[in-house]
Amino acid sequence: MDFHSALGLALPLGVGIAAIGSGIGLGMIGNGALQAMGRQPEAIAKLQTAMIIIGAFAEALTIYAFVTVFLLMGKI
Amino acid sequence: MGYEFLARIRRTSLMATAMGALFAAVYASYATGIAFAAGALWSLANLSLLETIVRSVTGGAHEQRRAWLAAAANLALLVAGGFLLVKLRVLPLAAGFTLPFAVIFLKSASRVLLGSKAWAAITRSPWRATALVAALAAVAYFAIVPLTRAQSGHAAPAAEHAAPAGEHAAEGAEPKKSQEFPDLVTLALEANHENPLVQQLLAVPGAESMTPEQHAEAVEKKLQGVSSIAFSLLVALLLCLVAWKAAQDKSAVPGKFRNTVEALVEPVYNQIVDILGPKYGPRYVPFLGSLFVYILFMNLFGVLPFMKSPTANLNVTVALAITVFVYVQYTAISELGFLGWLDHMAGTPRSPVEWGLVPLAFPIHLIGELAKPVSLSCRLFGNIFGEDMLLVGFAGLGVTLMKTLGLGVLPFGVPFQFVFLFLALLTSFVQALVFSMLSTIYFLLMLPHDHDHGHDQAHGGEAHHPAH
């Protein structure tokens, strides 16, 4: 397997695998947020803000893999 | 005049040294920058010791011992100076040495100038002052620019303008490796690439040793960088104008414009003060609030036609992240003290077990601190650049579809990317919010907190012991 094939295989695979972890994490964040919102409807605004912020963290990890694709895209 | 004048000289000299050393390190070489900084710092230390000697000699009998100590220190400094002369480059060292004297001269001269009648005459009317500044700028331009041009060898006949900024429109999106939307600055620079000023701007170091494709690629990269910087400055300028205009409204009941601006500022203020508390909140609101608004508008700029988000360039986001990092560390050291900062980095050890774990905790905390600007910058860059790429991809798809349908003569494609523009709006807002909230939380972690916190559990445990 030469360099180009290996890179062309690894980059999208990397994004996909990173997305698995992010997906699970975001699901758990949503779960916790919705449960808390159900228990305390008057805190919905605060919970929404916190949920979005934490969601951005979880998503960032996949974005790192995404960025790596664009950085190495020229070398395929 | 007096001792505070000397203190101001010291402060100005330190700032000028930092800037001069940075410029020298970037534009000349690291050795030049280090030599310059060393020369200036040596000169400042020398002057401080001399001041101490003079003050203690003229101060009275109880101060004489300090004079001896300062004299001994000055002797050591002279020896160190000799060592520096041998080890470092002499010319920048000498230049750094004369820096504090230049500062003293300029400050005294400006003091005299500001008190003089001529200055009062010039500044009586703002127009006269503006005319003077414009005249000075014109003199500087016509004096210095031909000098630099002669240096870099662009002796070509001046100002050979190419065809004026063309109507390059949609076909300007030539894909080399990575496609981009054309934006105003890129279009203007590409249309004028015969202009020697533009060529100087886009000059790439080491251009002779590159193949034509490498050179074209390097120039392309530099063009992207230049347009990112231009747009970031443009956004900053627009925000300054808006803020200035809103601050002009001084009536008790705010007008429409000021009301709108306040409607944006107030939630940001409340959010930051909520997190940082009433003591530290208002102090850091200008920085953090400006960060939020600046990043938000930089992100949103990319949605406008023929504009580009500066934050889609890694250099811009890294610059923002480094600014936050430096400010947080400076705040930590100035609030906690240097020893307190070290204590914080070591995990605030209180019990023997925790003291034993310090060699482990310190590197971990250090790496954690260094990871913060990395993650901040990469998150913002990845999100905004990814959005850009998404829009470009779908727009390209639309253009291809238009051509396939035989309607290629139309100057636009099927607007597939329209839906993703809304996603871009949401992402811009969320990423600006996340960046500024994270920065706020980094400040919160570094500031002394007098409420219960995770690593204060030892304190909490001891407090529960029965009082004797």
Coordinates of C-alpha atoms in Angstrom, one line a residue:
Chain A
M1 CA 0.0 0.0 0.0
D2 CA 1.6 3.3 -1.0
F3 CA 1.5 6.6 0.8
H4 CA -1.4 8.0 -1.2
S5 CA -3.7 5.1 -0.8
A6 CA -2.9 4.9 2.9
L7 CA -3.6 8.6 3.4
G8 CA -6.8 8.4 1.3
L9 CA -8.0 5.6 3.4
A10 CA -7.0 6.9 6.8
L11 CA -8.2 10.5 6.6
P12 CA -12.0 9.9 6.1
L13 CA -11.8 6.8 8.4
G14 CA -10.3 9.1 11.1
V15 CA -13.2 11.5 10.8
G16 CA -15.7 8.7 11.0
I17 CA -14.2 7.1 14.1
A18 CA -13.9 10.5 15.8
A19 CA -17.6 11.1 15.0
I20 CA -18.6 7.9 16.9
G21 CA -17.2 9.3 20.1
S22 CA -18.7 12.7 19.5
G23 CA -22.1 11.2 18.7
I24 CA -22.2 9.2 21.9
G25 CA -21.0 12.2 23.9
L26 CA -23.6 14.6 22.4
G27 CA -26.3 12.0 23.0
M28 CA -25.4 11.8 26.7
I29 CA -25.3 15.6 27.0
G30 CA -28.7 15.9 25.4
N31 CA -30.0 13.2 27.7
G32 CA -28.8 14.9 30.9
A33 CA -30.0 18.3 29.7
L34 CA -33.5 17.1 28.8
Q35 CA -33.9 15.2 32.1
A36 CA -32.9 18.3 34.0
M37 CA -35.2 20.5 32.0
G38 CA -38.0 18.1 32.7
R39 CA -37.4 18.2 36.4
Q40 CA -37.1 22.0 36.6
P41 CA -38.8 23.8 33.8
E42 CA -38.0 27.3 35.2
A43 CA -34.2 26.6 34.7
I44 CA -34.6 25.8 31.0
A45 CA -32.8 28.9 29.8
K46 CA -29.7 28.2 31.9
L47 CA -29.7 24.5 30.9
Q48 CA -30.0 25.4 27.3
T49 CA -27.0 27.7 27.4
A50 CA -24.9 25.1 29.3
M51 CA -26.0 22.3 26.9
I52 CA -24.9 24.3 23.9
I53 CA -21.6 25.1 25.3
I54 CA -20.8 21.6 26.4
G55 CA -22.1 20.4 23.0
A56 CA -19.5 22.6 21.3
F57 CA -16.7 21.0 23.3
A58 CA -17.8 17.5 22.3
E59 CA -18.2 18.5 18.7
A60 CA -14.7 20.1 18.6
L61 CA -13.0 16.8 18.9
T62 CA -14.5 15.7 15.6
I63 CA -13.6 19.0 14.1
Y64 CA -10.0 18.4 14.9
A65 CA -10.1 15.3 12.7
F66 CA -12.0 17.2 10.1
V67 CA -9.3 19.9 10.1
T68 CA -6.6 17.3 9.7
V69 CA -8.4 16.1 6.5
F70 CA -8.2 19.6 5.0
L71 CA -4.6 20.1 6.0
L72 CA -3.5 16.8 4.4
M73 CA -6.0 16.8 1.5
G74 CA -3.4 18.2 -0.9
K75 CA -1.0 15.3 -0.3
I76 CA -3.4 12.5 -1.4
Chain B
M1 CA 9.8 66.0 37.3
G2 CA 11.2 63.7 39.8
Y3 CA 11.3 60.0 40.6
E4 CA 8.0 59.2 38.9
F5 CA 9.5 60.5 35.6
L6 CA 12.3 57.9 35.9
A7 CA 9.7 55.2 36.6
R8 CA 7.8 56.2 33.5
I9 CA 11.1 56.2 31.5
R10 CA 11.6 52.6 32.8
R11 CA 8.2 51.5 31.8
T12 CA 8.3 53.1 28.3
S13 CA 11.8 51.7 27.8
L14 CA 10.6 48.2 28.7
M15 CA 7.7 48.3 26.3
A16 CA 9.9 49.8 23.5
T17 CA 12.5 47.1 24.2
A18 CA 9.9 44.4 23.9
M19 CA 8.6 45.7 20.6
G20 CA 12.0 46.5 19.2
A21 CA 13.3 43.0 20.1
L22 CA 10.3 41.4 18.5
F23 CA 10.7 43.3 15.3
A24 CA 14.4 42.6 15.2
A25 CA 13.8 38.9 15.8
V26 CA 11.2 38.7 13.0
Y27 CA 12.8 40.9 10.4
A28 CA 16.5 40.4 11.0
S29 CA 17.3 37.3 13.0
Y30 CA 16.9 35.8 16.5
A31 CA 20.5 36.8 17.4
T32 CA 19.8 40.4 16.6
G33 CA 16.6 40.4 18.7
I34 CA 18.3 38.9 21.6
A35 CA 21.3 41.2 21.4
F36 CA 18.9 44.2 21.2
A37 CA 16.9 43.1 24.2
A38 CA 20.1 42.3 26.2
G39 CA 21.6 45.7 25.4
A40 CA 18.4 47.6 26.5
L41 CA 17.9 45.6 29.6
W42 CA 21.6 46.0 30.6
S43 CA 21.3 49.8 30.1
L44 CA 18.1 49.9 32.2
A45 CA 19.7 47.9 35.0
N46 CA 22.7 50.2 34.9
L47 CA 20.5 53.3 35.1
S48 CA 18.5 51.8 38.0
L49 CA 21.6 51.1 39.9
L50 CA 23.0 54.5 39.3
E51 CA 19.8 56.0 40.5
T52 CA 19.9 54.0 43.6
I53 CA 23.5 55.0 44.3
V54 CA 22.7 58.7 43.8
R55 CA 19.6 58.6 46.0
S56 CA 21.4 56.8 48.8
V57 CA 24.5 58.9 48.6
T58 CA 22.4 62.1 48.8
G59 CA 19.9 60.5 51.2
G60 CA 21.6 60.6 54.6
A61 CA 23.8 58.4 56.7
H62 CA 21.3 55.5 57.1
E63 CA 21.2 55.1 53.4
Q64 CA 25.0 54.8 52.8
R65 CA 25.0 51.0 53.0
R66 CA 22.6 50.7 50.2
A67 CA 25.0 52.8 48.1
W68 CA 27.8 50.2 48.7
L69 CA 25.5 47.4 47.7
A70 CA 24.4 49.2 44.6
A71 CA 28.0 50.0 43.7
A72 CA 29.0 46.4 44.1
A73 CA 26.0 45.3 42.0
N74 CA 27.0 47.9 39.3
L75 CA 30.5 46.4 39.2
A76 CA 29.0 43.0 38.7
L77 CA 26.8 44.4 36.0
L78 CA 29.9 45.9 34.2
V79 CA 31.6 42.5 34.2
A80 CA 28.4 41.0 32.8
G81 CA 28.3 43.7 30.2
G82 CA 31.8 42.8 29.1
F83 CA 30.7 39.2 28.8
L84 CA 27.7 40.2 26.7
L85 CA 29.9 42.3 24.4
V86 CA 32.0 39.2 23.6
K87 CA 29.1 36.8 23.2
L88 CA 26.4 38.8 21.3
R89 CA 26.3 40.9 18.2
V90 CA 27.8 44.3 18.9
L91 CA 25.6 46.5 16.7
P92 CA 22.2 45.6 18.0
L93 CA 23.7 45.4 21.5
A94 CA 24.8 49.0 21.2
A95 CA 21.5 50.0 19.7
G96 CA 19.7 48.5 22.7
F97 CA 22.1 50.2 25.0
T98 CA 21.1 53.6 23.6
L99 CA 17.4 52.9 23.7
P100 CA 16.7 54.2 27.3
F101 CA 18.7 57.4 26.5
A102 CA 16.7 57.9 23.3
V103 CA 13.5 57.4 25.4
I104 CA 14.7 60.0 28.0
F105 CA 15.6 62.5 25.2
L106 CA 12.3 62.0 23.4
K107 CA 10.2 62.3 26.6
S108 CA 12.0 65.4 27.7
A109 CA 11.7 66.9 24.2
S110 CA 8.0 66.2 24.1
R111 CA 7.5 67.7 27.6
V112 CA 9.1 70.9 26.3
L113 CA 7.2 70.8 23.1
L114 CA 3.8 70.2 24.7
G115 CA 4.3 73.2 27.0
S116 CA 5.4 75.5 24.2
K117 CA 3.3 78.2 22.5
A118 CA 3.7 76.7 19.1
W119 CA 1.9 73.5 20.2
A120 CA -0.9 75.5 21.7
A121 CA -1.2 77.4 18.5
I122 CA -1.4 74.2 16.3
T123 CA -3.9 72.4 18.5
R124 CA -6.2 75.3 18.9
S125 CA -8.2 73.9 16.0
P126 CA -8.5 70.2 15.2
W127 CA -8.3 70.9 11.4
R128 CA -4.9 72.5 11.8
A129 CA -3.6 69.6 13.8
T130 CA -5.0 67.1 11.2
A131 CA -3.3 69.1 8.4
L132 CA 0.0 68.9 10.2
V133 CA -0.3 65.2 10.8
A134 CA -1.2 64.6 7.1
A135 CA 1.8 66.8 6.0
L136 CA 4.1 64.7 8.2
A137 CA 2.7 61.5 6.9
A138 CA 3.1 62.6 3.3
V139 CA 6.7 63.7 4.0
A140 CA 7.4 60.3 5.6
Y141 CA 5.9 58.4 2.8
F142 CA 7.7 60.2 0.0
A143 CA 11.0 60.1 2.0
I144 CA 11.0 56.5 3.1
V145 CA 9.2 54.5 0.5
P146 CA 11.6 55.3 -2.4
L147 CA 14.4 54.3 0.0
T148 CA 12.9 50.9 0.7
R149 CA 12.1 50.4 -3.0
A150 CA 15.6 51.1 -4.0
Q151 CA 16.8 48.6 -1.4
S152 CA 14.6 45.7 -2.5
G153 CA 15.7 46.3 -6.1
H154 CA 12.3 47.2 -7.5
A155 CA 13.9 49.9 -9.7
A156 CA 11.1 49.4 -12.3
P157 CA 9.3 52.6 -13.4
A158 CA 6.9 53.5 -10.6
A159 CA 3.2 52.8 -10.6
E160 CA 2.7 50.7 -13.7
H161 CA -1.0 50.0 -13.0
A162 CA -2.6 47.0 -14.7
A163 CA -6.2 47.0 -15.9
P164 CA -8.5 48.4 -13.1
A165 CA -10.2 46.0 -10.7
G166 CA -12.0 43.7 -13.0
E167 CA -15.5 42.2 -13.0
H168 CA -14.1 38.7 -12.2
A169 CA -17.4 37.6 -10.5
A170 CA -18.1 33.9 -10.0
E171 CA -15.5 32.5 -12.4
G172 CA -12.7 33.8 -10.1
A173 CA -13.0 30.6 -7.9
E174 CA -10.1 28.9 -9.6
P175 CA -9.4 25.7 -7.6
K176 CA -5.7 25.0 -7.2
K177 CA -5.7 22.6 -4.3
S178 CA -8.3 24.2 -2.0
Q179 CA -11.1 26.1 -3.4
E180 CA -12.2 29.4 -1.8
F181 CA -14.9 31.9 -2.6
P182 CA -13.4 35.0 -4.2
D183 CA -13.5 38.0 -1.8
L184 CA -13.0 41.7 -2.4
V185 CA -9.4 42.0 -1.1
T186 CA -8.2 38.9 -3.1
L187 CA -9.9 40.1 -6.2
A188 CA -8.5 43.6 -5.9
L189 CA -4.9 42.3 -5.3
E190 CA -5.1 39.7 -8.1
A191 CA -6.4 42.3 -10.5
N192 CA -3.5 44.7 -9.6
H193 CA -0.7 42.2 -9.4
E194 CA 1.4 44.2 -11.8
N195 CA 1.5 47.1 -9.3
P196 CA 5.0 47.1 -7.6
L197 CA 3.4 47.9 -4.2
V198 CA 1.2 44.8 -4.5
Q199 CA 4.2 42.7 -5.6
Q200 CA 6.1 43.9 -2.5
L201 CA 3.1 43.0 -0.3
L202 CA 2.9 39.5 -1.8
A203 CA 6.7 38.9 -1.9
V204 CA 7.6 35.5 -0.6
P205 CA 10.9 34.9 1.1
G206 CA 13.2 32.6 -0.8
A207 CA 11.4 33.1 -4.0
E208 CA 14.4 32.4 -6.2
S209 CA 14.9 28.9 -4.9
M210 CA 11.3 27.8 -5.7
T211 CA 9.9 26.2 -8.8
P212 CA 7.1 28.3 -10.5
E213 CA 4.4 26.0 -9.1
Q214 CA 5.8 26.3 -5.6
H215 CA 6.1 30.0 -6.0
A216 CA 2.5 30.3 -7.2
E217 CA 1.4 28.2 -4.2
A218 CA 3.3 30.3 -1.8
V219 CA 2.0 33.6 -3.2
E220 CA -1.5 32.1 -3.0
K221 CA -1.0 31.4 0.7
K222 CA 0.3 34.8 1.3
L223 CA -2.6 36.3 -0.5
Q224 CA -5.0 34.4 1.8
G225 CA -3.1 35.7 4.8
V226 CA -3.1 39.3 3.6
S227 CA -6.8 39.2 2.9
S228 CA -7.5 37.6 6.3
I229 CA -5.6 40.4 8.0
A230 CA -7.3 43.1 5.9
F231 CA -10.8 41.7 6.8
S232 CA -10.0 41.4 10.5
L233 CA -8.8 45.0 10.6
L234 CA -12.0 46.0 8.6
V235 CA -14.2 44.3 11.2
A236 CA -12.3 45.9 14.1
L237 CA -12.7 49.3 12.4
L238 CA -16.4 48.8 11.9
L239 CA -17.0 47.8 15.5
C240 CA -15.0 50.7 16.7
L241 CA -17.1 53.1 14.6
V242 CA -20.3 51.5 15.9
A243 CA -19.1 51.7 19.5
W244 CA -18.0 55.3 19.1
K245 CA -21.3 56.3 17.5
A246 CA -23.3 54.7 20.3
A247 CA -21.2 56.4 22.9
Q248 CA -22.0 59.8 21.4
D249 CA -25.6 59.5 22.6
K250 CA -25.4 61.0 26.0
S251 CA -29.1 61.7 26.7
A252 CA -30.8 60.1 29.7
V253 CA -33.2 58.2 27.5
P254 CA -31.1 56.4 24.9
G255 CA -32.0 56.8 21.3
K256 CA -32.6 53.9 18.9
F257 CA -29.0 53.3 17.9
R258 CA -27.7 53.3 21.4
N259 CA -30.6 51.2 22.6
T260 CA -29.8 48.5 20.0
V261 CA -26.1 48.4 21.0
E262 CA -27.0 48.2 24.6
A263 CA -29.4 45.3 23.9
L264 CA -26.3 43.4 22.6
V265 CA -23.9 44.5 25.3
E266 CA -26.1 44.0 28.4
P267 CA -26.7 40.2 28.0
V268 CA -22.9 39.7 27.5
Y269 CA -22.2 41.8 30.6
N270 CA -24.7 39.9 32.7
Q271 CA -23.4 36.5 31.5
I272 CA -19.7 37.4 32.3
V273 CA -20.5 38.9 35.7
D274 CA -22.7 35.8 36.4
I275 CA -19.6 33.6 36.0
L276 CA -16.8 35.8 37.3
G277 CA -18.7 37.3 40.3
P278 CA -19.3 41.0 41.1
K279 CA -15.7 41.6 42.2
Y280 CA -13.8 40.5 39.1
G281 CA -16.6 40.5 36.5
P282 CA -16.7 44.2 35.6
R283 CA -12.9 44.3 35.4
Y284 CA -12.7 41.7 32.7
V285 CA -15.9 42.5 30.8
P286 CA -14.2 44.9 28.3
F287 CA -11.8 42.2 27.2
L288 CA -14.1 39.2 27.2
G289 CA -17.1 41.1 25.9
S290 CA -15.0 42.6 23.1
L291 CA -13.7 39.1 22.3
F292 CA -17.2 37.8 22.0
V293 CA -18.4 40.6 19.7
Y294 CA -15.3 40.7 17.6
I295 CA -15.2 36.9 17.0
L296 CA -19.0 36.9 16.3
F297 CA -18.7 39.6 13.7
M298 CA -15.6 38.1 12.2
N299 CA -17.4 34.8 11.8
L300 CA -20.6 36.4 10.4
F301 CA -18.6 38.4 7.8
G302 CA -18.0 35.2 5.8
V303 CA -21.7 34.9 5.1
L304 CA -21.8 38.3 3.3
P305 CA -21.2 38.1 -0.4
F306 CA -17.6 38.9 -1.5
M307 CA -16.4 38.9 2.1
K308 CA -14.4 36.4 4.0
S309 CA -14.2 35.3 7.7
P310 CA -10.8 36.1 9.0
T311 CA -11.3 33.3 11.5
A312 CA -11.3 30.8 8.7
N313 CA -7.5 31.3 8.8
L314 CA -5.6 29.4 11.5
N315 CA -3.2 32.3 12.1
V316 CA -6.1 34.6 13.2
T317 CA -7.5 32.1 15.7
V318 CA -4.1 31.2 17.1
A319 CA -3.5 35.0 17.6
L320 CA -6.7 35.3 19.5
A321 CA -6.0 32.2 21.6
I322 CA -2.5 33.3 22.4
T323 CA -3.8 36.7 23.5
V324 CA -6.3 35.0 25.9
F325 CA -3.6 32.7 27.2
V326 CA -1.1 35.5 27.9
Y327 CA -3.7 37.6 29.6
V328 CA -4.9 34.7 31.7
Q329 CA -1.4 33.9 32.9
Y330 CA -0.6 37.6 33.5
T331 CA -3.8 37.9 35.5
A332 CA -2.9 34.7 37.5
I333 CA 0.5 36.0 38.3
S334 CA -0.6 39.5 39.2
E335 CA -3.6 38.2 41.4
L336 CA -2.0 35.2 43.0
G337 CA 1.6 36.4 43.0
F338 CA 4.3 34.3 41.4
L339 CA 4.5 31.8 44.3
G340 CA 0.7 31.5 44.4
W341 CA 0.8 30.8 40.7
L342 CA 3.4 28.1 41.2
D343 CA 1.3 26.7 44.0
H344 CA -1.8 26.7 41.7
M345 CA 0.2 24.9 39.0
A346 CA 1.3 22.3 41.5
G347 CA -2.3 21.6 42.5
T348 CA -2.3 23.5 45.7
P349 CA -0.6 20.8 47.8
R350 CA -1.7 20.9 51.5
S351 CA -1.2 17.4 52.8
P352 CA 2.1 15.4 52.6
V353 CA 0.5 13.1 50.1
E354 CA -0.3 16.0 47.8
W355 CA 3.2 17.4 48.3
G356 CA 4.6 14.1 47.2
L357 CA 2.4 14.2 44.1
V358 CA 3.7 17.7 43.1
P359 CA 6.3 16.3 40.5
L360 CA 3.4 14.6 38.8
A361 CA 0.8 17.3 39.2
F362 CA 3.0 20.2 37.9
P363 CA 3.7 18.9 34.4
I364 CA 0.1 17.8 34.1
H365 CA -1.3 21.2 34.9
L366 CA 1.3 22.8 32.7
I367 CA 0.3 20.7 29.7
G368 CA -3.3 21.4 30.5
E369 CA -2.6 25.1 30.4
L370 CA -0.8 24.8 27.1
A371 CA -3.6 22.7 25.7
K372 CA -6.1 25.4 26.3
P373 CA -5.0 27.9 23.6
V374 CA -4.4 25.0 21.2
S375 CA -8.0 23.7 21.6
L376 CA -9.5 27.2 21.6
S377 CA -7.8 28.1 18.3
C378 CA -8.4 24.7 16.6
R379 CA -12.0 24.6 17.6
L380 CA -12.8 28.1 16.2
F381 CA -10.7 27.5 13.1
G382 CA -12.1 24.1 12.4
N383 CA -15.7 25.2 12.8
I384 CA -15.5 28.3 10.7
F385 CA -13.2 26.9 8.0
G386 CA -15.4 23.7 7.9
E387 CA -18.4 25.9 7.3
D388 CA -16.6 27.8 4.6
M389 CA -15.6 24.5 2.9
L390 CA -19.2 23.2 3.2
L391 CA -20.5 26.3 1.5
V392 CA -17.9 26.2 -1.2
G393 CA -18.5 22.6 -1.9
F394 CA -22.2 23.0 -2.3
A395 CA -21.9 26.2 -4.3
G396 CA -19.5 24.4 -6.6
L397 CA -22.1 21.6 -6.9
G398 CA -24.7 24.2 -7.9
V399 CA -22.4 25.7 -10.5
T400 CA -21.7 22.3 -12.0
L401 CA -25.4 21.5 -12.1
M402 CA -26.1 24.8 -13.9
K403 CA -23.5 24.0 -16.5
T404 CA -24.9 20.5 -16.9
L405 CA -28.3 21.9 -17.5
G406 CA -26.9 23.9 -20.4
L407 CA -27.4 27.3 -18.6
G408 CA -23.7 27.9 -18.0
V409 CA -24.0 31.3 -19.4
L410 CA -25.8 32.6 -16.2
P411 CA -23.3 34.2 -13.8
F412 CA -24.6 32.1 -10.8
G413 CA -25.2 28.4 -10.1
V414 CA -28.1 26.6 -8.5
P415 CA -28.1 27.9 -4.9
F416 CA -27.5 24.6 -3.1
Q417 CA -25.6 26.3 -0.3
F418 CA -28.5 28.5 0.7
V419 CA -29.7 26.1 3.5
F420 CA -26.2 25.9 4.9
L421 CA -26.1 29.7 5.3
F422 CA -28.5 29.3 8.2
L423 CA -26.3 26.7 9.7
A424 CA -23.4 29.1 9.3
L425 CA -25.3 31.8 11.2
L426 CA -25.8 29.4 14.1
T427 CA -22.3 28.1 14.1
S428 CA -20.8 31.6 14.0
F429 CA -22.8 32.6 17.1
V430 CA -22.2 29.4 19.0
Q431 CA -18.5 29.4 18.4
A432 CA -18.1 33.0 19.4
L433 CA -20.1 32.2 22.6
V434 CA -18.0 29.1 23.3
F435 CA -14.7 30.9 22.8
S436 CA -15.6 33.8 25.1
M437 CA -17.3 31.5 27.7
L438 CA -14.2 29.3 27.8
S439 CA -12.0 32.3 28.2
T440 CA -14.2 33.5 31.0
I441 CA -13.9 30.1 32.7
Y442 CA -10.1 30.1 32.3
F443 CA -10.1 33.5 34.1
L444 CA -12.4 32.1 36.8
L445 CA -10.1 29.1 37.4
M446 CA -7.1 31.4 37.9
L447 CA -8.6 34.1 40.0
P448 CA -8.7 33.5 43.8
H449 CA -12.1 32.1 44.6
D450 CA -13.3 32.4 48.1
H451 CA -16.2 30.0 47.7
D452 CA -16.1 26.2 47.8
H453 CA -14.0 24.7 45.0
G454 CA -12.8 21.3 44.2
H455 CA -9.2 21.5 45.4
D456 CA -10.2 23.3 48.6
Q457 CA -11.5 20.1 50.1
A458 CA -8.6 19.8 52.5
H459 CA -9.6 23.3 53.9
G460 CA -13.2 22.3 54.1
G461 CA -12.3 19.1 56.0
E462 CA -10.2 21.0 58.5
A463 CA -12.9 23.6 59.1
H464 CA -15.3 20.9 60.2
H465 CA -13.0 19.8 63.1
P466 CA -14.4 20.8 66.4
A467 CA -13.0 24.1 67.7
H468 CA -10.8 23.8 70.8

